[in-house]
Amino acid sequence: GAGVSQTPSNKVTEKGKYVELRCDPISGHTALYWYRQSLGQGPEFLIYFQGTGAADDSGLPNDRFFAVRPEGSVSTLKIQRTERGDSAVYLCASSLGRADTGELFFGEGSRLTVL
Amino acid sequence: GENVEQHPSTLSVQEGDSAVIKCTYSDSASNYFPWYKQELGKGPQLIIDIRSNVGEKKDQRIAVTLNKTAKHFSLHITETQPEDSAVYFCAASNQAGTALIFGKGTTLSVSS
């Protein structure tokens, strides 16, 4: 399909472990976003990439969270020393430009459960 | 930073009725206001959007209104159908335009 692809769809880990979540955006989309969605809440902004660089990382909650997009396409969200409060669905979205210029296309998310 | 409040949190209507969801935002610099629909197990999908230089926009059964002075915007769905049942999120762009700030969502249930 031509949509945003996220892997894994489900991840269960133990407190303190390291986790990587992958996002494959729509081909040609230069903008990529990570959001976190807790149960019953709206998506919470984490980070925005324009090409290879993080143009806005103001939503990352602390230094345990890090994201990369080395070639301007696939992105990886990395969470160190996971905590139970990190349990959520992590959504990735891509678009042709900045968030205020048009539609964000979301993937189905990676559900992270920290035991 | 931007804060978006949305209500109601749940809304139940009969098929054919209208549904209205309301949102307020805090940052007067916001200039883009989309609405997303999220079905169970899926990512949010854009259904309609409006920019700050427009007061109203309509697309078939869906319309959105914006009151910049009051910092309010609303989604109106007419002639609701069971397939309209989902969670709806309003959002506003942050001051830099680099992110959308979402409301907490409204769960709409349309019964036939």
Coordinates of N, CA and C in Angstrom, one line a residue:
Chain A
G1 N 0.8 -1.2 0.0 CA 0.0 0.0 0.0 C 0.8 1.3 0.0
A2 N 0.2 2.4 -0.3 CA 1.0 3.6 -0.4 C 0.9 4.5 0.9
G3 N 0.3 3.9 2.0 CA 0.2 4.7 3.2 C 1.4 4.7 4.0
V4 N 1.3 5.3 5.2 CA 2.3 5.3 6.2 C 2.3 4.0 6.9
S5 N 3.5 3.4 7.0 CA 3.6 2.1 7.6 C 4.4 2.1 8.9
Q6 N 3.9 1.5 10.0 CA 4.6 1.5 11.2 C 4.8 0.1 11.7
T7 N 6.0 -0.1 12.2 CA 6.3 -1.4 12.8 C 7.1 -1.3 14.1
P8 N 6.9 -2.2 15.1 CA 5.9 -3.2 15.1 C 4.5 -2.6 15.4
S9 N 3.5 -3.4 15.1 CA 2.2 -2.9 15.4 C 1.9 -3.0 17.0
N10 N 2.6 -4.0 17.6 CA 2.5 -4.2 19.0 C 3.8 -4.5 19.6
K11 N 4.1 -3.9 20.7 CA 5.4 -4.2 21.4 C 5.1 -4.2 22.9
V12 N 5.5 -5.4 23.5 CA 5.4 -5.5 24.9 C 6.8 -5.6 25.5
T13 N 7.2 -4.8 26.4 CA 8.5 -4.8 27.0 C 8.5 -4.7 28.5
E14 N 9.6 -4.9 29.1 CA 9.7 -4.7 30.6 C 10.2 -3.4 30.9
K15 N 9.8 -2.9 32.1 CA 10.4 -1.6 32.6 C 11.9 -1.6 32.6
G16 N 12.4 -0.5 32.1 CA 13.9 -0.4 32.0 C 14.5 -0.8 30.7
K17 N 13.8 -1.5 29.8 CA 14.3 -1.9 28.5 C 14.3 -0.8 27.5
Y18 N 15.0 -1.0 26.4 CA 15.2 -0.1 25.3 C 14.2 -0.5 24.2
V19 N 13.6 0.4 23.5 CA 12.6 0.1 22.5 C 12.9 1.0 21.3
E20 N 12.7 0.4 20.1 CA 12.7 1.2 18.8 C 11.4 1.0 18.1
L21 N 10.9 2.1 17.6 CA 9.7 2.0 16.8 C 10.0 2.6 15.4
R22 N 9.5 2.0 14.4 CA 9.9 2.4 13.0 C 8.7 3.0 12.3
C23 N 9.0 4.0 11.4 CA 8.0 4.6 10.6 C 8.5 4.8 9.2
D24 N 7.7 4.3 8.2 CA 8.0 4.4 6.8 C 6.9 5.3 6.2
P25 N 7.3 6.5 5.9 CA 6.3 7.5 5.4 C 5.9 7.3 4.0
I26 N 4.9 8.1 3.5 CA 4.5 8.0 2.1 C 5.7 8.6 1.3
S27 N 5.9 7.9 0.2 CA 7.0 8.3 -0.7 C 6.9 9.8 -1.1
G28 N 7.9 10.5 -1.0 CA 7.9 11.9 -1.4 C 7.5 12.9 -0.4
H29 N 7.0 12.4 0.8 CA 6.7 13.3 1.9 C 7.9 13.7 2.6
T30 N 8.2 15.0 2.6 CA 9.4 15.5 3.3 C 9.2 15.7 4.8
A31 N 8.0 15.9 5.2 CA 7.7 16.1 6.6 C 7.2 14.9 7.3
L32 N 7.7 14.6 8.5 CA 7.4 13.4 9.3 C 7.2 13.8 10.7
Y33 N 6.1 13.3 11.3 CA 5.8 13.6 12.7 C 5.6 12.4 13.5
W34 N 6.0 12.5 14.8 CA 5.7 11.5 15.8 C 4.7 12.1 16.8
Y35 N 3.7 11.3 17.1 CA 2.7 11.6 18.1 C 2.6 10.5 19.1
R36 N 2.1 10.7 20.3 CA 1.8 9.7 21.3 C 0.3 9.9 21.7
Q37 N -0.4 8.7 21.7 CA -1.8 8.8 22.1 C -2.1 7.8 23.2
S38 N -2.4 8.3 24.3 CA -2.8 7.5 25.5 C -4.3 7.2 25.4
L39 N -4.8 6.2 26.1 CA -6.1 5.8 26.0 C -7.1 6.9 26.4
G40 N -8.0 7.1 25.4 CA -9.1 8.1 25.7 C -8.6 9.6 25.5
Q41 N -7.4 9.8 25.0 CA -6.8 11.1 24.8 C -6.6 11.4 23.3
G42 N -6.4 12.6 23.0 CA -6.0 13.0 21.6 C -4.5 12.8 21.4
P43 N -4.1 12.7 20.2 CA -2.7 12.6 19.9 C -1.9 13.8 20.5
E44 N -0.7 13.4 21.1 CA 0.1 14.4 21.7 C 1.4 14.6 20.9
F45 N 1.7 15.7 20.4 CA 2.9 16.0 19.6 C 4.2 15.7 20.3
L46 N 5.1 15.0 19.6 CA 6.4 14.7 20.1 C 7.5 15.4 19.3
I47 N 7.5 15.2 18.0 CA 8.7 15.7 17.2 C 8.2 15.8 15.7
Y48 N 8.8 16.8 15.0 CA 8.6 17.1 13.6 C 9.9 17.1 12.9
F49 N 10.0 16.3 11.8 CA 11.2 16.3 10.9 C 10.8 17.0 9.6
Q50 N 11.7 17.8 9.1 CA 11.7 18.3 7.8 C 12.9 17.8 7.1
G51 N 12.8 16.8 6.2 CA 13.9 16.2 5.6 C 14.6 15.3 6.7
T52 N 15.9 15.5 6.8 CA 16.7 14.7 7.8 C 16.8 15.4 9.2
G53 N 16.4 16.6 9.3 CA 16.6 17.3 10.5 C 15.3 17.5 11.4
A54 N 15.5 17.5 12.7 CA 14.4 17.7 13.6 C 14.1 19.2 13.7
A55 N 13.0 19.6 13.0 CA 12.7 21.0 13.0 C 12.0 21.5 14.3
D56 N 11.4 20.6 15.0 CA 10.7 20.9 16.2 C 10.7 19.7 17.1
D57 N 11.4 19.6 18.2 CA 11.4 18.5 19.1 C 10.9 18.9 20.4
S58 N 10.1 19.9 20.5 CA 9.7 20.5 21.7 C 8.7 19.6 22.5
G59 N 8.1 18.6 21.8 CA 7.2 17.7 22.5 C 7.8 16.5 23.1
L60 N 9.1 16.2 22.9 CA 9.7 15.1 23.5 C 9.7 15.3 25.0
P61 N 9.1 14.3 25.8 CA 8.9 14.5 27.2 C 10.2 14.6 28.1
N62 N 11.2 13.9 27.7 CA 12.5 13.9 28.4 C 13.6 13.3 27.6
D63 N 14.8 13.2 28.1 CA 15.9 12.8 27.3 C 16.0 11.3 27.1
R64 N 15.0 10.6 27.6 CA 14.9 9.1 27.3 C 14.3 8.9 25.9
F65 N 13.7 9.9 25.3 CA 13.1 9.8 24.0 C 14.0 10.5 23.0
F66 N 14.2 9.8 21.9 CA 15.1 10.3 20.8 C 14.5 9.8 19.5
A67 N 14.6 10.6 18.4 CA 14.2 10.1 17.1 C 15.2 10.5 16.1
V68 N 15.3 9.7 15.0 CA 16.2 10.0 13.9 C 15.5 9.8 12.6
R69 N 16.1 10.4 11.6 CA 15.6 10.2 10.2 C 16.8 10.5 9.3
P70 N 17.7 9.6 9.3 CA 19.1 9.8 8.7 C 19.1 10.1 7.2
E71 N 18.1 9.5 6.5 CA 18.1 9.7 5.0 C 16.9 10.4 4.5
G72 N 16.2 11.0 5.4 CA 15.0 11.8 5.1 C 13.8 11.0 4.7
S73 N 13.8 9.7 5.0 CA 12.7 8.9 4.7 C 12.2 8.2 5.9
V74 N 12.7 7.0 6.1 CA 12.3 6.2 7.3 C 12.8 6.9 8.6
S75 N 12.0 6.8 9.6 CA 12.3 7.4 10.9 C 12.2 6.3 12.0
T76 N 13.0 6.5 13.0 CA 13.0 5.6 14.2 C 12.8 6.4 15.4
L77 N 11.9 6.0 16.3 CA 11.7 6.6 17.6 C 12.3 5.7 18.6
K78 N 13.2 6.2 19.4 CA 13.9 5.4 20.3 C 13.6 5.8 21.8
I79 N 13.3 4.8 22.6 CA 12.9 5.1 24.0 C 13.9 4.3 24.9
Q80 N 14.6 5.0 25.7 CA 15.5 4.3 26.6 C 14.9 4.1 28.0
R81 N 15.4 3.1 28.7 CA 14.9 2.9 30.1 C 13.4 3.1 30.3
T82 N 12.7 2.3 29.5 CA 11.2 2.5 29.5 C 10.6 2.5 30.8
E83 N 9.5 3.2 31.0 CA 8.7 3.3 32.2 C 7.3 2.9 31.9
R84 N 6.5 2.5 32.9 CA 5.2 2.1 32.7 C 4.3 3.2 32.1
G85 N 4.7 4.5 32.4 CA 4.0 5.6 31.9 C 4.2 5.9 30.4
D86 N 5.2 5.1 29.8 CA 5.4 5.3 28.4 C 4.4 4.5 27.6
S87 N 3.6 3.6 28.2 CA 2.6 2.8 27.5 C 1.6 3.7 26.8
A88 N 1.5 3.5 25.5 CA 0.6 4.3 24.7 C 0.7 3.8 23.3
V89 N -0.1 4.4 22.4 CA 0.0 4.1 21.0 C 0.9 5.3 20.4
Y90 N 1.9 4.9 19.7 CA 2.8 5.9 19.1 C 2.5 6.0 17.6
L91 N 2.0 7.2 17.2 CA 1.5 7.4 15.9 C 2.6 8.2 15.1
C92 N 2.8 7.8 13.8 CA 3.6 8.5 12.9 C 2.7 9.1 11.8
A93 N 3.1 10.3 11.4 CA 2.4 10.9 10.2 C 3.4 11.5 9.3
S94 N 3.0 11.6 8.0 CA 3.8 12.3 7.1 C 3.0 13.2 6.2
S95 N 3.6 14.2 5.7 CA 2.9 15.2 4.8 C 3.9 15.8 3.9
L96 N 3.3 16.6 2.9 CA 4.1 17.3 1.9 C 4.9 18.5 2.5
G97 N 4.3 19.0 3.6 CA 5.0 20.2 4.2 C 4.6 20.4 5.6
R98 N 4.8 21.6 6.1 CA 4.6 21.9 7.5 C 3.2 21.6 7.9
A99 N 3.0 21.4 9.2 CA 1.7 21.0 9.8 C 0.5 21.9 9.4
D100 N 0.8 23.2 9.3 CA -0.2 24.2 9.0 C -0.5 24.4 7.5
T101 N 0.1 23.5 6.7 CA 0.0 23.7 5.2 C -1.0 22.7 4.6
G102 N -1.3 21.6 5.3 CA -2.1 20.6 4.7 C -2.2 19.3 5.5
E103 N -2.8 18.3 4.9 CA -3.2 17.1 5.6 C -2.0 16.3 6.1
L104 N -2.1 15.8 7.3 CA -1.2 14.9 7.9 C -1.8 13.5 7.6
F105 N -1.0 12.6 7.1 CA -1.4 11.2 6.8 C -0.8 10.3 7.9
F106 N -1.7 9.7 8.7 CA -1.3 8.9 9.9 C -1.2 7.5 9.6
G107 N -0.2 6.8 10.2 CA -0.2 5.3 10.2 C -1.1 4.8 11.2
E108 N -1.2 3.5 11.4 CA -2.1 2.9 12.3 C -1.5 2.8 13.7
G109 N -0.2 3.1 13.9 CA 0.4 3.2 15.2 C 1.1 2.0 15.6
S110 N 2.0 2.2 16.6 CA 2.6 1.1 17.3 C 2.2 1.1 18.7
R111 N 1.5 0.1 19.2 CA 1.0 0.0 20.6 C 2.2 -0.5 21.5
L112 N 2.6 0.4 22.4 CA 3.7 0.0 23.3 C 3.1 -0.3 24.7
T113 N 3.4 -1.4 25.2 CA 3.0 -1.8 26.6 C 4.3 -2.1 27.4
V114 N 4.4 -1.3 28.5 CA 5.6 -1.5 29.4 C 5.1 -2.1 30.7
L115 N 5.6 -3.3 30.9 CA 5.1 -4.1 32.1 C 5.9 -3.7 33.3
Chain B
G1 N 2.1 27.6 25.4 CA 1.8 27.1 24.1 C 0.4 26.9 23.9
E2 N 0.0 26.4 22.7 CA -1.4 26.2 22.3 C -2.0 25.2 23.2
N3 N -3.3 25.4 23.5 CA -4.1 24.5 24.2 C -5.5 24.4 23.5
V4 N -6.0 23.2 23.3 CA -7.3 23.0 22.6 C -8.2 22.2 23.5
E5 N -9.4 22.8 23.8 CA -10.4 22.2 24.6 C -11.5 21.7 23.6
Q6 N -12.1 20.6 23.9 CA -13.1 20.0 23.0 C -14.2 19.5 23.8
H7 N -15.4 19.7 23.4 CA -16.6 19.1 24.0 C -17.8 19.0 23.1
P8 N -18.7 18.0 23.3 CA -18.7 17.1 24.5 C -17.7 15.9 24.3
S9 N -17.4 15.2 25.3 CA -16.5 14.0 25.2 C -17.2 12.8 24.5
T10 N -18.5 12.8 24.7 CA -19.3 11.7 24.1 C -20.6 12.4 23.6
L11 N -21.1 11.8 22.5 CA -22.3 12.3 21.8 C -23.1 11.2 21.2
S12 N -24.3 11.0 21.6 CA -25.1 10.0 21.0 C -26.3 10.6 20.2
V13 N -26.5 10.2 19.0 CA -27.6 10.7 18.2 C -28.3 9.6 17.4
Q14 N -29.5 9.9 17.0 CA -30.2 9.0 16.1 C -29.9 9.2 14.7
E15 N -29.9 8.2 13.9 CA -29.6 8.3 12.5 C -30.5 9.4 11.9
G16 N -29.9 10.3 11.1 CA -30.6 11.3 10.5 C -30.6 12.7 11.2
D17 N -30.2 12.6 12.5 CA -30.1 13.8 13.3 C -28.8 14.5 13.0
S18 N -28.6 15.7 13.4 CA -27.4 16.5 13.3 C -26.5 16.3 14.6
A19 N -25.2 16.5 14.4 CA -24.3 16.4 15.5 C -23.4 17.7 15.4
V20 N -23.1 18.2 16.6 CA -22.2 19.4 16.7 C -21.2 19.2 17.7
I21 N -19.9 19.4 17.4 CA -18.8 19.3 18.3 C -18.1 20.7 18.3
K22 N -17.8 21.1 19.5 CA -17.2 22.4 19.7 C -15.8 22.4 20.3
C23 N -15.0 23.3 19.8 CA -13.6 23.4 20.3 C -13.2 24.9 20.5
T24 N -12.4 25.1 21.5 CA -11.8 26.4 21.7 C -10.3 26.3 21.7
Y25 N -9.6 27.3 21.3 CA -8.1 27.3 21.3 C -7.6 28.5 22.0
S26 N -6.3 28.5 22.4 CA -5.8 29.5 23.3 C -4.9 30.5 22.5
D27 N -4.2 30.1 21.5 CA -3.1 30.9 20.9 C -3.7 31.6 19.7
S28 N -3.8 32.9 19.8 CA -4.4 33.7 18.7 C -3.5 33.7 17.4
A29 N -2.3 33.1 17.5 CA -1.5 33.0 16.3 C -1.8 31.8 15.4
S30 N -2.6 30.9 16.0 CA -3.0 29.7 15.2 C -3.8 30.1 14.0
N31 N -3.4 29.4 12.9 CA -4.1 29.8 11.6 C -4.7 28.7 10.8
Y32 N -4.6 27.5 11.4 CA -5.1 26.3 10.6 C -5.8 25.4 11.6
F33 N -7.0 24.9 11.2 CA -7.9 24.2 12.1 C -8.5 23.0 11.4
P34 N -7.8 21.8 11.5 CA -8.4 20.6 10.9 C -9.2 19.8 11.8
W35 N -10.0 18.9 11.3 CA -10.8 18.0 12.0 C -10.4 16.6 11.5
Y36 N -10.2 15.7 12.5 CA -9.8 14.3 12.1 C -10.8 13.3 12.7
K37 N -11.0 12.2 12.0 CA -11.9 11.1 12.4 C -11.0 9.9 12.6
Q38 N -11.2 9.3 13.8 CA -10.4 8.1 14.1 C -11.3 6.9 14.4
E39 N -11.2 5.9 13.6 CA -11.9 4.6 13.8 C -11.1 3.7 14.6
L40 N -11.7 2.7 15.3 CA -11.0 1.8 16.2 C -9.8 1.1 15.5
G41 N -8.6 1.2 16.1 CA -7.5 0.6 15.6 C -6.8 1.2 14.4
K42 N -7.3 2.4 14.0 CA -6.7 3.1 12.9 C -6.1 4.4 13.3
G43 N -5.4 5.0 12.4 CA -4.9 6.4 12.7 C -5.9 7.4 12.3
P44 N -5.8 8.6 12.9 CA -6.7 9.7 12.5 C -6.6 10.0 11.0
Q45 N -7.8 10.4 10.5 CA -7.9 10.7 9.1 C -8.6 12.1 8.9
L46 N -8.0 13.0 8.1 CA -8.6 14.3 7.9 C -9.9 14.2 7.2
I47 N -10.9 15.0 7.8 CA -12.2 15.0 7.1 C -12.5 16.4 6.6
I48 N -12.0 17.4 7.3 CA -12.3 18.8 6.8 C -11.3 19.7 7.5
D49 N -11.0 20.8 6.9 CA -10.1 21.8 7.6 C -10.6 23.2 7.2
I50 N -10.1 24.2 8.0 CA -10.4 25.6 7.7 C -9.3 26.4 8.1
R51 N -9.1 27.5 7.4 CA -8.0 28.4 7.7 C -8.5 29.7 8.4
S52 N -7.7 30.5 9.0 CA -8.1 31.6 9.8 C -8.7 32.7 9.0
N53 N -8.5 32.7 7.7 CA -9.1 33.8 6.9 C -10.5 33.4 6.3
V54 N -11.0 32.3 6.8 CA -12.3 31.8 6.3 C -13.2 31.6 7.5
G55 N -14.5 32.0 7.4 CA -15.4 31.8 8.5 C -16.2 30.5 8.5
E56 N -16.4 29.9 7.3 CA -17.2 28.7 7.2 C -16.7 27.9 6.0
K57 N -16.8 26.6 6.1 CA -16.5 25.8 5.0 C -17.4 24.5 5.0
K58 N -17.9 24.1 3.9 CA -18.8 23.0 3.8 C -18.4 22.0 2.8
D59 N -18.5 20.7 3.1 CA -18.2 19.6 2.2 C -19.3 18.5 2.4
Q60 N -20.3 18.6 1.5 CA -21.4 17.6 1.6 C -22.1 17.7 3.0
R61 N -22.1 16.7 3.8 CA -22.8 16.7 5.0 C -22.0 17.3 6.2
I62 N -20.8 17.7 5.9 CA -19.9 18.2 7.0 C -19.6 19.7 6.8
A63 N -19.7 20.4 7.8 CA -19.3 21.9 7.8 C -18.5 22.2 9.0
V64 N -17.7 23.2 8.8 CA -16.9 23.7 10.0 C -17.1 25.2 10.0
T65 N -17.2 25.8 11.2 CA -17.3 27.2 11.4 C -16.1 27.7 12.3
L66 N -15.7 28.9 12.1 CA -14.6 29.4 12.9 C -14.9 30.9 13.3
N67 N -14.8 31.1 14.6 CA -14.9 32.5 15.1 C -13.6 32.9 15.7
K68 N -12.8 33.6 15.0 CA -11.4 34.0 15.4 C -11.5 34.9 16.7
T69 N -12.4 35.7 16.7 CA -12.5 36.7 17.9 C -12.7 35.9 19.2
A70 N -13.6 34.9 19.1 CA -13.9 34.1 20.3 C -13.0 32.9 20.5
K71 N -12.1 32.7 19.4 CA -11.3 31.5 19.4 C -12.1 30.2 19.6
H72 N -13.2 30.1 18.8 CA -14.0 28.9 18.8 C -14.1 28.4 17.4
F73 N -14.1 27.1 17.3 CA -14.5 26.5 16.0 C -15.3 25.2 16.2
S74 N -16.2 24.9 15.3 CA -17.1 23.8 15.5 C -17.3 23.0 14.2
L75 N -17.6 21.7 14.5 CA -17.9 20.8 13.4 C -19.3 20.4 13.4
H76 N -20.0 20.5 12.3 CA -21.4 20.2 12.1 C -21.5 19.0 11.1
I77 N -22.2 18.0 11.6 CA -22.5 16.8 10.7 C -24.0 16.7 10.6
T78 N -24.5 16.8 9.4 CA -26.0 16.7 9.2 C -26.3 15.3 8.6
E79 N -27.6 14.9 8.8 CA -28.1 13.7 8.3 C -27.1 12.5 8.7
T80 N -26.8 12.4 10.0 CA -25.9 11.4 10.4 C -26.3 10.0 10.0
Q81 N -25.2 9.2 9.8 CA -25.4 7.8 9.4 C -24.6 6.9 10.4
P82 N -24.9 5.7 10.5 CA -24.2 4.8 11.5 C -22.7 4.8 11.2
E83 N -22.3 4.9 9.9 CA -20.9 4.9 9.6 C -20.1 6.2 10.0
D84 N -20.9 7.1 10.5 CA -20.3 8.3 11.1 C -19.8 8.1 12.5
S85 N -20.2 7.0 13.1 CA -19.7 6.6 14.4 C -18.2 6.4 14.5
A86 N -17.6 7.2 15.3 CA -16.1 7.2 15.4 C -15.7 8.2 16.5
V87 N -14.4 8.4 16.7 CA -13.9 9.5 17.6 C -13.4 10.6 16.7
Y88 N -13.9 11.8 17.0 CA -13.6 13.0 16.2 C -12.6 13.9 17.0
F89 N -11.6 14.4 16.4 CA -10.6 15.3 17.1 C -10.6 16.6 16.3
C90 N -10.6 17.7 17.1 CA -10.3 19.0 16.5 C -8.8 19.2 16.8
A91 N -8.2 20.1 16.0 CA -6.8 20.5 16.2 C -6.6 21.9 15.7
A92 N -5.5 22.5 16.3 CA -5.1 23.8 15.9 C -3.6 23.8 15.7
S93 N -3.1 24.6 14.7 CA -1.7 24.6 14.5 C -1.0 25.4 15.6
N94 N 0.2 25.1 16.0 CA 0.9 25.9 16.9 C 1.4 27.2 16.3
Q95 N 2.0 28.0 17.1 CA 2.4 29.3 16.6 C 3.4 29.2 15.4
A96 N 4.3 28.3 15.5 CA 5.3 28.1 14.4 C 4.8 27.4 13.2
G97 N 3.6 26.8 13.3 CA 3.1 26.0 12.2 C 3.7 24.6 12.1
T98 N 4.5 24.2 13.1 CA 5.3 22.9 13.0 C 4.5 21.8 13.6
A99 N 3.4 22.0 14.2 CA 2.7 20.9 14.9 C 1.2 21.2 14.9
L100 N 0.4 20.1 15.0 CA -1.0 20.3 15.3 C -1.2 19.9 16.8
I101 N -2.0 20.7 17.5 CA -2.3 20.4 18.9 C -3.8 19.9 18.8
F102 N -4.0 18.7 19.3 CA -5.3 18.1 19.3 C -6.1 18.2 20.6
G103 N -7.4 18.3 20.4 CA -8.3 18.2 21.5 C -8.3 16.7 22.0
K104 N -9.1 16.5 23.1 CA -9.2 15.2 23.7 C -10.1 14.2 23.0
G105 N -10.9 14.7 22.0 CA -11.7 13.9 21.2 C -13.2 13.8 21.7
T106 N -14.0 13.5 20.7 CA -15.5 13.3 21.0 C -15.9 12.0 20.4
T107 N -16.4 11.1 21.2 CA -16.9 9.8 20.7 C -18.3 9.9 20.2
L108 N -18.5 9.9 18.9 CA -19.9 10.0 18.3 C -20.5 8.6 18.1
S109 N -21.6 8.4 18.6 CA -22.4 7.2 18.3 C -23.7 7.5 17.6
V110 N -23.9 6.9 16.4 CA -25.1 7.1 15.7 C -25.9 5.8 15.6
S111 N -27.0 5.8 16.2 CA -27.8 4.6 16.3 C -28.9 4.6 15.2
S112 N -29.2 3.5 14.6 CA -30.2 3.4 13.5 C -31.5 3.0 14.1

